[in-house]
mmCIF file of C-alpha atoms in Angstrom:
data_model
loop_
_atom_site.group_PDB
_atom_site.id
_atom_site.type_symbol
_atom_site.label_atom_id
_atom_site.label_comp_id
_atom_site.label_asym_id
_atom_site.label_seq_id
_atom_site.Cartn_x
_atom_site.Cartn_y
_atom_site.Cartn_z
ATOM 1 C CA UNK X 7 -17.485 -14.941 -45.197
ATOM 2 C CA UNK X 8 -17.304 -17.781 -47.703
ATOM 3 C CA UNK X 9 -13.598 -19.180 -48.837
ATOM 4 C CA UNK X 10 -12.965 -18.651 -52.669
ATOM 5 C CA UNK X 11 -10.853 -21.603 -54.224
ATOM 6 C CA UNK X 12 -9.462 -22.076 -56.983
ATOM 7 C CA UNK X 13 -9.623 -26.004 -58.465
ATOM 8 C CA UNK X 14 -9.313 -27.837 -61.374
ATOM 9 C CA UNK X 15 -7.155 -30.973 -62.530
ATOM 10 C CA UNK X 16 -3.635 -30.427 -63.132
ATOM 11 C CA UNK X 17 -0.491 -32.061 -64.786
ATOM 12 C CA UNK X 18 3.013 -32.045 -63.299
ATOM 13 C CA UNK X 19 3.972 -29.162 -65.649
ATOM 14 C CA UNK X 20 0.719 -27.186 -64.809
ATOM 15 C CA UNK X 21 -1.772 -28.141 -67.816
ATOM 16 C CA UNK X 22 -5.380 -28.273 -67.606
ATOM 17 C CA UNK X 23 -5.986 -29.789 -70.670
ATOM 18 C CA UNK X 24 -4.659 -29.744 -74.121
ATOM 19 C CA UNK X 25 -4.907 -27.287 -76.540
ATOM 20 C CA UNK X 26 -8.078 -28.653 -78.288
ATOM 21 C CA UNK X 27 -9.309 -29.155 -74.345
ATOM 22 C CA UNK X 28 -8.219 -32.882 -74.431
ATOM 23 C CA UNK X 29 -7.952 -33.876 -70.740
ATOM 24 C CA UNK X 30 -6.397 -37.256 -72.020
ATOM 25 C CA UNK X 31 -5.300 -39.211 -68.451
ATOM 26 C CA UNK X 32 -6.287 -35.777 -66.565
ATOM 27 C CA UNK X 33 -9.215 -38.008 -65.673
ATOM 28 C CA UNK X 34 -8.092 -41.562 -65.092
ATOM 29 C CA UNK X 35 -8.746 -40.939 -61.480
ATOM 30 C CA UNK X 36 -12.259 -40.270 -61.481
ATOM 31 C CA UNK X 37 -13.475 -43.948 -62.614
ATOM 32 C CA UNK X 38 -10.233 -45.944 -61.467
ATOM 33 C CA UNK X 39 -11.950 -46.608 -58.306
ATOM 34 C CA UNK X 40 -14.594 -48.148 -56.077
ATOM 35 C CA UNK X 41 -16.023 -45.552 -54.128
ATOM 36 C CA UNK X 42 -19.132 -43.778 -55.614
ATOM 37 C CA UNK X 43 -18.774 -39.671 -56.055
ATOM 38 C CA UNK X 44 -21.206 -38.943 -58.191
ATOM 39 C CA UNK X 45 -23.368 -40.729 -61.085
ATOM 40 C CA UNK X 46 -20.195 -40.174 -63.086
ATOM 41 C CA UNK X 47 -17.519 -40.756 -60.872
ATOM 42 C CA UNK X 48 -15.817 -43.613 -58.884
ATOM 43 C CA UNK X 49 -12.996 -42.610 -57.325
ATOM 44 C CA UNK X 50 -9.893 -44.383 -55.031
ATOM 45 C CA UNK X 51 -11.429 -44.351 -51.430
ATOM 46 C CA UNK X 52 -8.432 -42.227 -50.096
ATOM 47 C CA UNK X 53 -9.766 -39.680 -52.940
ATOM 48 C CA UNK X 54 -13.222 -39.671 -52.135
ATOM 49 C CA UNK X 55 -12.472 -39.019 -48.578
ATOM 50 C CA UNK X 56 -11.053 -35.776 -49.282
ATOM 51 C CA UNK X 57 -13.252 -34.988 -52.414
ATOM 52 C CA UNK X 58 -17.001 -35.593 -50.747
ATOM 53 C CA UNK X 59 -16.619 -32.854 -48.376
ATOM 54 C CA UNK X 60 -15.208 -30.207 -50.555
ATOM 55 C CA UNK X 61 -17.665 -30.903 -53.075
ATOM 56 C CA UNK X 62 -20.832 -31.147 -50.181
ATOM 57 C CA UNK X 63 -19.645 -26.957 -49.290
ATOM 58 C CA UNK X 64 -19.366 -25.991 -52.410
ATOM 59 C CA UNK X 65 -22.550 -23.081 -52.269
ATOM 60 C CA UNK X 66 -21.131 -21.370 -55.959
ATOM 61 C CA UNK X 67 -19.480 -22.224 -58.717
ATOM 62 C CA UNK X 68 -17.236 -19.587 -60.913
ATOM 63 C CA UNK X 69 -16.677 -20.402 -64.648
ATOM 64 C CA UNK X 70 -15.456 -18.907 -67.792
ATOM 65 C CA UNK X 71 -17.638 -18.836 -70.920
ATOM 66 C CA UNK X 72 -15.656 -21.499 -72.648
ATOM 67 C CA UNK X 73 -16.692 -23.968 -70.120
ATOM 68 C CA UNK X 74 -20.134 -23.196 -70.387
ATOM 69 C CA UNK X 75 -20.653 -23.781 -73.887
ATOM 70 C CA UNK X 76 -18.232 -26.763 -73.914
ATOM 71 C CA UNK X 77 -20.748 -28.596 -71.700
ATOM 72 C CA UNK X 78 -23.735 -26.655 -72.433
ATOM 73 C CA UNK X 79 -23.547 -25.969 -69.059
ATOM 74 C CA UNK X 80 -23.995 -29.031 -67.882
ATOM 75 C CA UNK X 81 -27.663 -28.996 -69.167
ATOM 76 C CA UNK X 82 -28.607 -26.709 -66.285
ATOM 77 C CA UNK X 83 -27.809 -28.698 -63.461
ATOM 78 C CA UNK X 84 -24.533 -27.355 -61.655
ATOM 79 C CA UNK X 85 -21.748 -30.289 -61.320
ATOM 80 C CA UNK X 86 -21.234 -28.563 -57.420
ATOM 81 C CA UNK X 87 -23.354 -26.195 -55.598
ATOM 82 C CA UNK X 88 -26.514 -24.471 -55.870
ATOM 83 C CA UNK X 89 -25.497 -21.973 -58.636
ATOM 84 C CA UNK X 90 -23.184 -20.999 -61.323
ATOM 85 C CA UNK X 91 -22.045 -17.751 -62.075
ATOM 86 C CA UNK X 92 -20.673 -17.820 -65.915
ATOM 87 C CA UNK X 93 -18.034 -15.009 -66.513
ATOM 88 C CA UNK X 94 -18.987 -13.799 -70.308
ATOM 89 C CA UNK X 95 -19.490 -10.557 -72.214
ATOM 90 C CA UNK X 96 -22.600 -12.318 -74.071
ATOM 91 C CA UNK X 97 -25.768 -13.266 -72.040
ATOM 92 C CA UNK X 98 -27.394 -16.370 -71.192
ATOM 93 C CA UNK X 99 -28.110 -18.287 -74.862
ATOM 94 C CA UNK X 100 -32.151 -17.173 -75.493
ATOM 95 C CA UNK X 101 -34.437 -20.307 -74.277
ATOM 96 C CA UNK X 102 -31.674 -22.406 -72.322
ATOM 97 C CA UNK X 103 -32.982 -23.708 -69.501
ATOM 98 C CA UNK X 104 -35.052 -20.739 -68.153
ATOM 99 C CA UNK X 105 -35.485 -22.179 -64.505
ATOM 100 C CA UNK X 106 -31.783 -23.280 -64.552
ATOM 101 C CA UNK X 107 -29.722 -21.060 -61.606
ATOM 102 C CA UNK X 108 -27.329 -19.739 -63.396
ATOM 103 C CA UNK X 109 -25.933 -16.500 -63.555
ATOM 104 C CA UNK X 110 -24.181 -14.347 -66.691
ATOM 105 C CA UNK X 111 -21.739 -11.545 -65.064
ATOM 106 C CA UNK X 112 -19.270 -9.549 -67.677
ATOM 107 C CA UNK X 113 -16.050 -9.162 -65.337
ATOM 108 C CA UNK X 114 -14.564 -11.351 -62.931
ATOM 109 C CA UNK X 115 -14.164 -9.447 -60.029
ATOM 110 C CA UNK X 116 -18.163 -9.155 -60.167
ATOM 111 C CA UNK X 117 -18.670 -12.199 -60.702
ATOM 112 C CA UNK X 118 -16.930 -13.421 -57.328
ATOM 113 C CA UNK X 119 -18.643 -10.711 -55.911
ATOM 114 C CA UNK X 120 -21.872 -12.425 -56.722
ATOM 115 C CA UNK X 121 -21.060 -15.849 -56.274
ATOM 116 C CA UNK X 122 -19.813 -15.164 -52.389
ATOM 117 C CA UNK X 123 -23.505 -13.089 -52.496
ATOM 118 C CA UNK X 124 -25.075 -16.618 -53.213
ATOM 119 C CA UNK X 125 -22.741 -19.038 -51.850
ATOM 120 C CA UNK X 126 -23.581 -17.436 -48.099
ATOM 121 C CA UNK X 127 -20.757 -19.163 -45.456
ATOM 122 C CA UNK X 128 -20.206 -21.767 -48.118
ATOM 123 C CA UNK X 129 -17.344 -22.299 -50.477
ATOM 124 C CA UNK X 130 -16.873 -20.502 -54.031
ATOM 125 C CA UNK X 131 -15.199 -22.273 -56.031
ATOM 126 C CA UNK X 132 -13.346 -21.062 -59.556
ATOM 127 C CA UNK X 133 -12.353 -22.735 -62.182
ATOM 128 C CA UNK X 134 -8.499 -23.346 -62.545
ATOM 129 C CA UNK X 135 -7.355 -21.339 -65.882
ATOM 130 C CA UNK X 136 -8.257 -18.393 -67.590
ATOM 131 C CA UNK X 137 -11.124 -17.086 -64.928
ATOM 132 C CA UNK X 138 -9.105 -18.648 -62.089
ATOM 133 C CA UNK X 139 -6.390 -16.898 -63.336
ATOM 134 C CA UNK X 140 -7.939 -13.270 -63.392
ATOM 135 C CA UNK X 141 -9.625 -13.787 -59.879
ATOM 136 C CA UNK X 142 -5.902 -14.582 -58.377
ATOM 137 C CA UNK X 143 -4.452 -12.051 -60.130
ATOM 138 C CA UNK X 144 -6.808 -9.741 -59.017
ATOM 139 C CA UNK X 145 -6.433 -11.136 -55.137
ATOM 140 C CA UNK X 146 -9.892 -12.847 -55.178
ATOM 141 C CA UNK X 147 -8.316 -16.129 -54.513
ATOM 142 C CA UNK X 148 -7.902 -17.571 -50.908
ATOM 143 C CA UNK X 149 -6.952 -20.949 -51.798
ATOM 144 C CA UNK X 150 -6.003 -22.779 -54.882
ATOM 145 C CA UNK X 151 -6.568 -26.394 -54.625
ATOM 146 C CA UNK X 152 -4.625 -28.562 -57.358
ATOM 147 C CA UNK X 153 -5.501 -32.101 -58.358
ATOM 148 C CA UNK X 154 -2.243 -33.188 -59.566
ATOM 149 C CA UNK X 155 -1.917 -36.595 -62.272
ATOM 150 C CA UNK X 156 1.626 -37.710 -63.059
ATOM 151 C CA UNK X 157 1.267 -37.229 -66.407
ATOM 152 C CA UNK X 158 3.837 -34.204 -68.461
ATOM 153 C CA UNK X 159 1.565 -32.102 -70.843
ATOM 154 C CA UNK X 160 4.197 -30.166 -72.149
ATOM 155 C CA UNK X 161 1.656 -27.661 -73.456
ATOM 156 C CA UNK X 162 -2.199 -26.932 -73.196
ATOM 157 C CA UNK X 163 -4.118 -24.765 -71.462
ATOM 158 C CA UNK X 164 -2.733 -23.332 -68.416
ATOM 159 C CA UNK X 165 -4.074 -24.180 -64.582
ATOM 160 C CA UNK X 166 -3.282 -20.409 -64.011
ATOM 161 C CA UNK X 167 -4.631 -18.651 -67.378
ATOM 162 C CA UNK X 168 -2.622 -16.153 -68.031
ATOM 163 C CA UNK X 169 -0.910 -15.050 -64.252
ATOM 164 C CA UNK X 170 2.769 -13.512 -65.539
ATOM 165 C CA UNK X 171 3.503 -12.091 -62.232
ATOM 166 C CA UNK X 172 4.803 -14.221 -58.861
ATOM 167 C CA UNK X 173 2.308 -14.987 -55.812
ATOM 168 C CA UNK X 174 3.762 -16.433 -52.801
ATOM 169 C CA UNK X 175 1.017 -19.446 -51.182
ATOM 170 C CA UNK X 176 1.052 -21.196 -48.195
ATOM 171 C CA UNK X 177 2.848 -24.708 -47.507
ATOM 172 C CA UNK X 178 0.105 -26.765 -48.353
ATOM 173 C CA UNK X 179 -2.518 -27.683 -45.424
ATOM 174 C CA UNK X 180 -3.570 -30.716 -47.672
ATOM 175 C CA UNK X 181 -1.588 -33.878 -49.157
ATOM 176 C CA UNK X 182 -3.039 -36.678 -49.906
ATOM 177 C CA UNK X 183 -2.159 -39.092 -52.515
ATOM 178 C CA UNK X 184 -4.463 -41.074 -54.045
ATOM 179 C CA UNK X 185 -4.514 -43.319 -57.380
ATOM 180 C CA UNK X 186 -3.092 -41.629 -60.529
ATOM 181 C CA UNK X 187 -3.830 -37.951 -58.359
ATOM 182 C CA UNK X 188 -2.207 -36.096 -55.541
ATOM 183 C CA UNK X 189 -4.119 -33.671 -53.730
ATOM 184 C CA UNK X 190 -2.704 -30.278 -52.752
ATOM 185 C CA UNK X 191 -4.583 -27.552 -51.243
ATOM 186 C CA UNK X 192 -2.727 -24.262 -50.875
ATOM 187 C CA UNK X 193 -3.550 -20.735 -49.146
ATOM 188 C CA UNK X 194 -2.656 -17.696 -50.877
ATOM 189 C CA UNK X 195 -0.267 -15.998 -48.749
ATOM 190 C CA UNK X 196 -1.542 -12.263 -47.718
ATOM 191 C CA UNK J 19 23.120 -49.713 -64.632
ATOM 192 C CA UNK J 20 22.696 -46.372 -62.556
ATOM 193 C CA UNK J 21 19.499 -44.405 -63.052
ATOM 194 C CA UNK J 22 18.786 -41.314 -64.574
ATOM 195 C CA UNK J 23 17.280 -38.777 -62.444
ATOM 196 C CA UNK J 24 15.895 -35.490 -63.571
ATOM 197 C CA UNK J 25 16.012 -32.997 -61.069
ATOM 198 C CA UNK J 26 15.569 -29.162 -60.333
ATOM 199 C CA UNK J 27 13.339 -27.040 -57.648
ATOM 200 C CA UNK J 28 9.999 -25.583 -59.873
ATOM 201 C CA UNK J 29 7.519 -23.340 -58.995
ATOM 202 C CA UNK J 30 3.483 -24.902 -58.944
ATOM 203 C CA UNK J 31 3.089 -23.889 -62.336
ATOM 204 C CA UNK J 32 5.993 -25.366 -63.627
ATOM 205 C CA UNK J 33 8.559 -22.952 -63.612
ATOM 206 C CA UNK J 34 12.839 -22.965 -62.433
ATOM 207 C CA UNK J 35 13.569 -19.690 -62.694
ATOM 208 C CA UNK J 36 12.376 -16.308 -64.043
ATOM 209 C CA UNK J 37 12.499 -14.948 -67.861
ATOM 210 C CA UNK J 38 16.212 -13.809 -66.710
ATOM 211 C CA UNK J 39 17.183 -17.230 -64.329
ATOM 212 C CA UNK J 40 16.093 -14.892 -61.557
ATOM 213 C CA UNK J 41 14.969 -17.903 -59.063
ATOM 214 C CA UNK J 42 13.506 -15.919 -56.061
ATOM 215 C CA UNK J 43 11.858 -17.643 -53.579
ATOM 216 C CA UNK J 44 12.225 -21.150 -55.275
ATOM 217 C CA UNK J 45 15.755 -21.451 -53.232
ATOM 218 C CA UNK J 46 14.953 -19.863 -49.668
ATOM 219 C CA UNK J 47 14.340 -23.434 -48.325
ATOM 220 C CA UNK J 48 17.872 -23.434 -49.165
ATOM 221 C CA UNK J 49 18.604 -21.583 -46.623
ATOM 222 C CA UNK J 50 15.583 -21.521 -43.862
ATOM 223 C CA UNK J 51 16.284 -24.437 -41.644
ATOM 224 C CA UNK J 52 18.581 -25.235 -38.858
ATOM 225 C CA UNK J 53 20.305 -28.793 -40.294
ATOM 226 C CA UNK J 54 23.450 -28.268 -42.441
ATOM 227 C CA UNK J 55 23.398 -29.514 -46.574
ATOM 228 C CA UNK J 56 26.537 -28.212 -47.581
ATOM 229 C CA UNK J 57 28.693 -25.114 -47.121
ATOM 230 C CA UNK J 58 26.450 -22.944 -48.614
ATOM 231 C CA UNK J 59 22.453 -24.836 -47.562
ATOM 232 C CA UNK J 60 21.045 -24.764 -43.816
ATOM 233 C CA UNK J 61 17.887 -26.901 -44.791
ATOM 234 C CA UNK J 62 15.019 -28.228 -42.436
ATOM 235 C CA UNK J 63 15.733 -31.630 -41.096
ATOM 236 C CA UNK J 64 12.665 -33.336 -43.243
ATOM 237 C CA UNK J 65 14.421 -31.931 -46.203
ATOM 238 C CA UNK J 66 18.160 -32.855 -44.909
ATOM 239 C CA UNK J 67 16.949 -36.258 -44.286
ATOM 240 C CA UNK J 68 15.925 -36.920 -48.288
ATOM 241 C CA UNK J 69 18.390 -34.607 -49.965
ATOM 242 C CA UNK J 70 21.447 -35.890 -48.539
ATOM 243 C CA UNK J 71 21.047 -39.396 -49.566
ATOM 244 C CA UNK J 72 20.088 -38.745 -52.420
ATOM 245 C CA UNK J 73 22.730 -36.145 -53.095
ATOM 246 C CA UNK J 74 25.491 -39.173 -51.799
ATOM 247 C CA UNK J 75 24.449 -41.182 -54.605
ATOM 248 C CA UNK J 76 24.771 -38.929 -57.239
ATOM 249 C CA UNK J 77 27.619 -39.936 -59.491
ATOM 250 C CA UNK J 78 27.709 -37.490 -62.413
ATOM 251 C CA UNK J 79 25.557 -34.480 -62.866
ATOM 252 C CA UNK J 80 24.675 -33.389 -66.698
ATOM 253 C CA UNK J 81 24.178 -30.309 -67.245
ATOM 254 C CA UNK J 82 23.848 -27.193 -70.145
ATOM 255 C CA UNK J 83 25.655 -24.918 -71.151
ATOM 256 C CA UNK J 84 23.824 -21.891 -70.189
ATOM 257 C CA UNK J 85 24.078 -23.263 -66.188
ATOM 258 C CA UNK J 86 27.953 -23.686 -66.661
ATOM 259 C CA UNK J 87 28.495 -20.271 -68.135
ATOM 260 C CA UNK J 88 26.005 -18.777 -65.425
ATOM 261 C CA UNK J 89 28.117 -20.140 -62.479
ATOM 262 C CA UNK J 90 31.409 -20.610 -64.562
ATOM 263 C CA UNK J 91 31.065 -24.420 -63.820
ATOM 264 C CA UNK J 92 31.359 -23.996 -59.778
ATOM 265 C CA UNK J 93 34.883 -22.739 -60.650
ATOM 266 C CA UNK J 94 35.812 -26.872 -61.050
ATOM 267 C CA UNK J 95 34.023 -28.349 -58.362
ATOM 268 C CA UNK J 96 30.838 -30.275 -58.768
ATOM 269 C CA UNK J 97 27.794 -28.973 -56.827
ATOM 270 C CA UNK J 98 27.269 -32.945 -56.652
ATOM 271 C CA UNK J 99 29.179 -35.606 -57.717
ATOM 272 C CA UNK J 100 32.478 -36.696 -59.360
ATOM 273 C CA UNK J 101 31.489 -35.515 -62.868
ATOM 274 C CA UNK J 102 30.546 -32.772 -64.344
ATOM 275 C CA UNK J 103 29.171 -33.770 -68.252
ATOM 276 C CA UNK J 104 28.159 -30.694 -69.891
ATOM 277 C CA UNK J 105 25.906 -30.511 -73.141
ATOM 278 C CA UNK J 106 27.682 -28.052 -75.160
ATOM 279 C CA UNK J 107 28.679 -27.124 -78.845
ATOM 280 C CA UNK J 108 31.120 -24.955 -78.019
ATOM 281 C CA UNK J 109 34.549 -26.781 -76.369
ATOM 282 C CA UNK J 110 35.450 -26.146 -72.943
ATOM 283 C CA UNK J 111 36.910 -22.640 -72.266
ATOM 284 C CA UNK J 112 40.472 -22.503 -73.188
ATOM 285 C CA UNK J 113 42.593 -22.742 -69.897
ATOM 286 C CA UNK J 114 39.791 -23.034 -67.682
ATOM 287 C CA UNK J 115 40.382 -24.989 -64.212
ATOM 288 C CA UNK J 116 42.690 -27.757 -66.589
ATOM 289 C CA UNK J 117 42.111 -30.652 -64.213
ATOM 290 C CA UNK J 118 38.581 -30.273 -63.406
ATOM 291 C CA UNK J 119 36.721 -33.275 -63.975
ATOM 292 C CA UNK J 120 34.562 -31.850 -66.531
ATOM 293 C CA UNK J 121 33.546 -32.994 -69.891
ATOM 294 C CA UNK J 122 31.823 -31.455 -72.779
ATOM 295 C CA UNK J 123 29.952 -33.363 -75.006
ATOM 296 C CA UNK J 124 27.645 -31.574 -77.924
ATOM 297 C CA UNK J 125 24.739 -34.351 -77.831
ATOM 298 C CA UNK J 126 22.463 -35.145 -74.775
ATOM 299 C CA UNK J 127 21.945 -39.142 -76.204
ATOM 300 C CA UNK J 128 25.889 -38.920 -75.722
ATOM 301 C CA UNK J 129 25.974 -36.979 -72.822
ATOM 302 C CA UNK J 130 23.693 -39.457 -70.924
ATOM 303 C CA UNK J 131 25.749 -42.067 -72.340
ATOM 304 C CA UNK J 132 28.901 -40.594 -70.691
ATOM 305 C CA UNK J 133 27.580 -39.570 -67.551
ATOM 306 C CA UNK J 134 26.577 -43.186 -66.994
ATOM 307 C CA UNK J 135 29.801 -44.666 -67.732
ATOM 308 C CA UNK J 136 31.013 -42.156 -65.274
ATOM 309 C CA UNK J 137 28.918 -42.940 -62.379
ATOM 310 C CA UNK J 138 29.260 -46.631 -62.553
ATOM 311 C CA UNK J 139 26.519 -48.011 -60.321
ATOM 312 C CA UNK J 140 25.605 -44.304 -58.548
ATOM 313 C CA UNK J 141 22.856 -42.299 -59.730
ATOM 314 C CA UNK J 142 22.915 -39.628 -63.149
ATOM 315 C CA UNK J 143 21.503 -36.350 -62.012
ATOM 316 C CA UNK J 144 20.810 -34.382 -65.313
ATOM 317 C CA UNK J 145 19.545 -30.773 -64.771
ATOM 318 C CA UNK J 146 15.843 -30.119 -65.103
ATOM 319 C CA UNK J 147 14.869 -27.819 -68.169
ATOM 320 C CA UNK J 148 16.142 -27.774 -71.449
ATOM 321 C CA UNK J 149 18.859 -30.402 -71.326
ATOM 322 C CA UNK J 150 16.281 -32.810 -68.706
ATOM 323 C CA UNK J 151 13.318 -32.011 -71.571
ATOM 324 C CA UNK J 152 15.374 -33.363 -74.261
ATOM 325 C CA UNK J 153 16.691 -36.567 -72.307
ATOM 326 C CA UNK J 154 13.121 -37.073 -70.866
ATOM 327 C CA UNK J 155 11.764 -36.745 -74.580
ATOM 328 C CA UNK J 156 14.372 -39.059 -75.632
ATOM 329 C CA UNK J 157 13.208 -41.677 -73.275
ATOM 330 C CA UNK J 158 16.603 -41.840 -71.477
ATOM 331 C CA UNK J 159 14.737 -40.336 -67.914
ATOM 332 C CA UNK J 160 14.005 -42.811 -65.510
ATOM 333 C CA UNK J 161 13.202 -40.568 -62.563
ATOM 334 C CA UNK J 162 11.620 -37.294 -62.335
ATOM 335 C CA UNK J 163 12.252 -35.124 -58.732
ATOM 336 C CA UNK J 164 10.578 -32.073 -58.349
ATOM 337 C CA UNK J 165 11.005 -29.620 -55.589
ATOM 338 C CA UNK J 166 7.943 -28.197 -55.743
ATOM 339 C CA UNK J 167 8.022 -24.248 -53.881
ATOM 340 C CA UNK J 168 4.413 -23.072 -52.995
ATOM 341 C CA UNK J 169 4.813 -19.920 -55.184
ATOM 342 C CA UNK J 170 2.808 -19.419 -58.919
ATOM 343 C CA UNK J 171 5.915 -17.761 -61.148
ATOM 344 C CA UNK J 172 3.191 -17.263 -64.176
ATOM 345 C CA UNK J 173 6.147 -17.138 -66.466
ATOM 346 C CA UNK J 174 10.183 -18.021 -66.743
ATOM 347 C CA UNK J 175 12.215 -21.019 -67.712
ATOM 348 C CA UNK J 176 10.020 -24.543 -67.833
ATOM 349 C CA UNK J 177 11.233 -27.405 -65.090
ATOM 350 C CA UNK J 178 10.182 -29.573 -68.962
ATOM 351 C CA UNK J 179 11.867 -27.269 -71.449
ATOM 352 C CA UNK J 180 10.634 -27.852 -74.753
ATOM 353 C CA UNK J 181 9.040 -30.812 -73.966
ATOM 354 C CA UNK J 182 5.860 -31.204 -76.207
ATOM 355 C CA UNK J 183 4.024 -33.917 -75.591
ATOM 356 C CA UNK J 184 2.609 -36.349 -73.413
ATOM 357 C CA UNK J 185 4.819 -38.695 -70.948
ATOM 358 C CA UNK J 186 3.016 -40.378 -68.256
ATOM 359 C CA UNK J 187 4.913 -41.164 -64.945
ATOM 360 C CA UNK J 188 4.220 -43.873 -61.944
ATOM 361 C CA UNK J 189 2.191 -42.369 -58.887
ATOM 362 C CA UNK J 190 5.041 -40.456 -56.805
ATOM 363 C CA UNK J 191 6.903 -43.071 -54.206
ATOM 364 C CA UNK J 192 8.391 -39.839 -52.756
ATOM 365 C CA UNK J 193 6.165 -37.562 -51.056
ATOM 366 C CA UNK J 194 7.608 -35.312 -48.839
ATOM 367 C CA UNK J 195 6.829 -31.958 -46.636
ATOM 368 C CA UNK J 196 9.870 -29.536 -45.895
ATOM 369 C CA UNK J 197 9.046 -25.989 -45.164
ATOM 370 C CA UNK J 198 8.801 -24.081 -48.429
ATOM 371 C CA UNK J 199 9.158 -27.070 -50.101
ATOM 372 C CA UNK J 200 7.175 -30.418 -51.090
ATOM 373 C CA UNK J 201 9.843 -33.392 -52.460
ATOM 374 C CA UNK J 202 8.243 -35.332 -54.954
ATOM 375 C CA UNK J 203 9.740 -37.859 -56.831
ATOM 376 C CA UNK J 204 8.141 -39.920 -59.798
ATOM 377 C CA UNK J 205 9.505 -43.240 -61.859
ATOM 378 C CA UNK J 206 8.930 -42.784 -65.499
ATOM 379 C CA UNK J 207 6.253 -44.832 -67.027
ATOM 380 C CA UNK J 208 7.919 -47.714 -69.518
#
């Protein structure tokens, strides 16, 4: 069975971004270094050794509607994995990128159900916030992985959407600092 | 001069305590280890090893009202420290515990102020959350320590207050793993 994590970049006091979606220093640490992680990206060495796996087993990738038309999803090539399953009561936009593999599911709980359907033994991943916030809600969520910047938002958008009830997680299995980002990886406790 | 350290144990989304300063599992590591923090903490020895240093320094604690009335202000005796300096409009409680060292002060610029003639050359702990917000906001933080339990309260009193906008810290030089607990402790950026 394929792992479902949660991810995104976080702040100290649990922002994603602002609340016009400003990720301000969110980002610093993906071009503040030398090592290559994507055609975008240059990360810390120490950051790229933890980031290049997780992204290589990524098989699916989980995320809201918002996201999607923010980036115009990403132009129909997935940032991680093979496909993208976009949680959204309105269907793919008519003529986007026909051959593009991306999927349009209308509740969340289907739409990890779909994404561990494509992802095979490889990892889902969810977006950190609203979606990410249903699916642990719900219990979809094994692990929730949080990129932390030392940077105070004091409001934005939330890492865990709208969650207003306690889960207990796991001592994290992963810390590792890197430059302007410490990466935590957490288990949901069961 | 001492420094200024704001402190409190907060939840991975930000949180010190519940809607009605309900804390739940943010304090079992309190209590879930084998090496002895005080009267009332058995911690793990990682976590004995940084807290009581760093609770040996402390000089003068600030803290608000709302903690003082919750615990009656320790009944006179500082959780940590020599001082107590409490942010507070109203005076202290007539006849209460008359040679406590406790002083109320109805201005956190002032409070600070006092707290560091107080400690001399220690350290100024100032309570995370509304009274730490507004000192951090001032610009009057120069150390940020989070205790950082692996449970998601989704809701509750914020480790930043009312903090509203954006302060950017140093890369944590304190990066610690206790059980139920992960120390982390950040320098303000200048």
């Amino acid at each position: 069975m394929s792992t479902v994590v949660m991810h995104n970049v976080v702040s100290v006091d649990g922002f994603i971004a602002d609340a016009d979606d400003q990720v301000g220093p969110l980002f610093d640490w993906y071009s503040n270094g030398d090592t290559e992680l994507s055609e975008y990206a240059k990360v810390s060495r120490v950051s790229a050794e933890y980031v290049k796996p997780m992204m290589a087993n990524i098989g699916s990738l989980v995320v809201g509607r918002h996201v999607f038309d923010m980036t115009n999803g990403w132009e129909g090539a997935p940032p991680a994995g093979e496909h993208i399953v976009v949680v959204s009561h309105r269907p793919k936009p008519d003529g986007w990128h026909p051959e593009a593999p991306y999927h349009f599911v209308d509740d969340v709980a289907q739409a990890i159900a779909k994404a561990k359907d494509l992802a095979g033994r490889r990892t889902v991943a969810v977006a950190a916030g609203d979606v990410g916030g249903q699916a642990l809600a719900l219990g979809l969520v094994d692990e929730v992985a949080m990129d932390v910047v030392p940077v105070v938002f004091g409001s934005g958008k939330r890492y865990f959407g709208s969650v207003d009830a306690q889960h207990l997680l796991e001592d994290p299995h992963v810390v590792i600092q890197g430059d302007r980002v410490l990466h935590l990886r957490y288990r949901v406790r069961r």
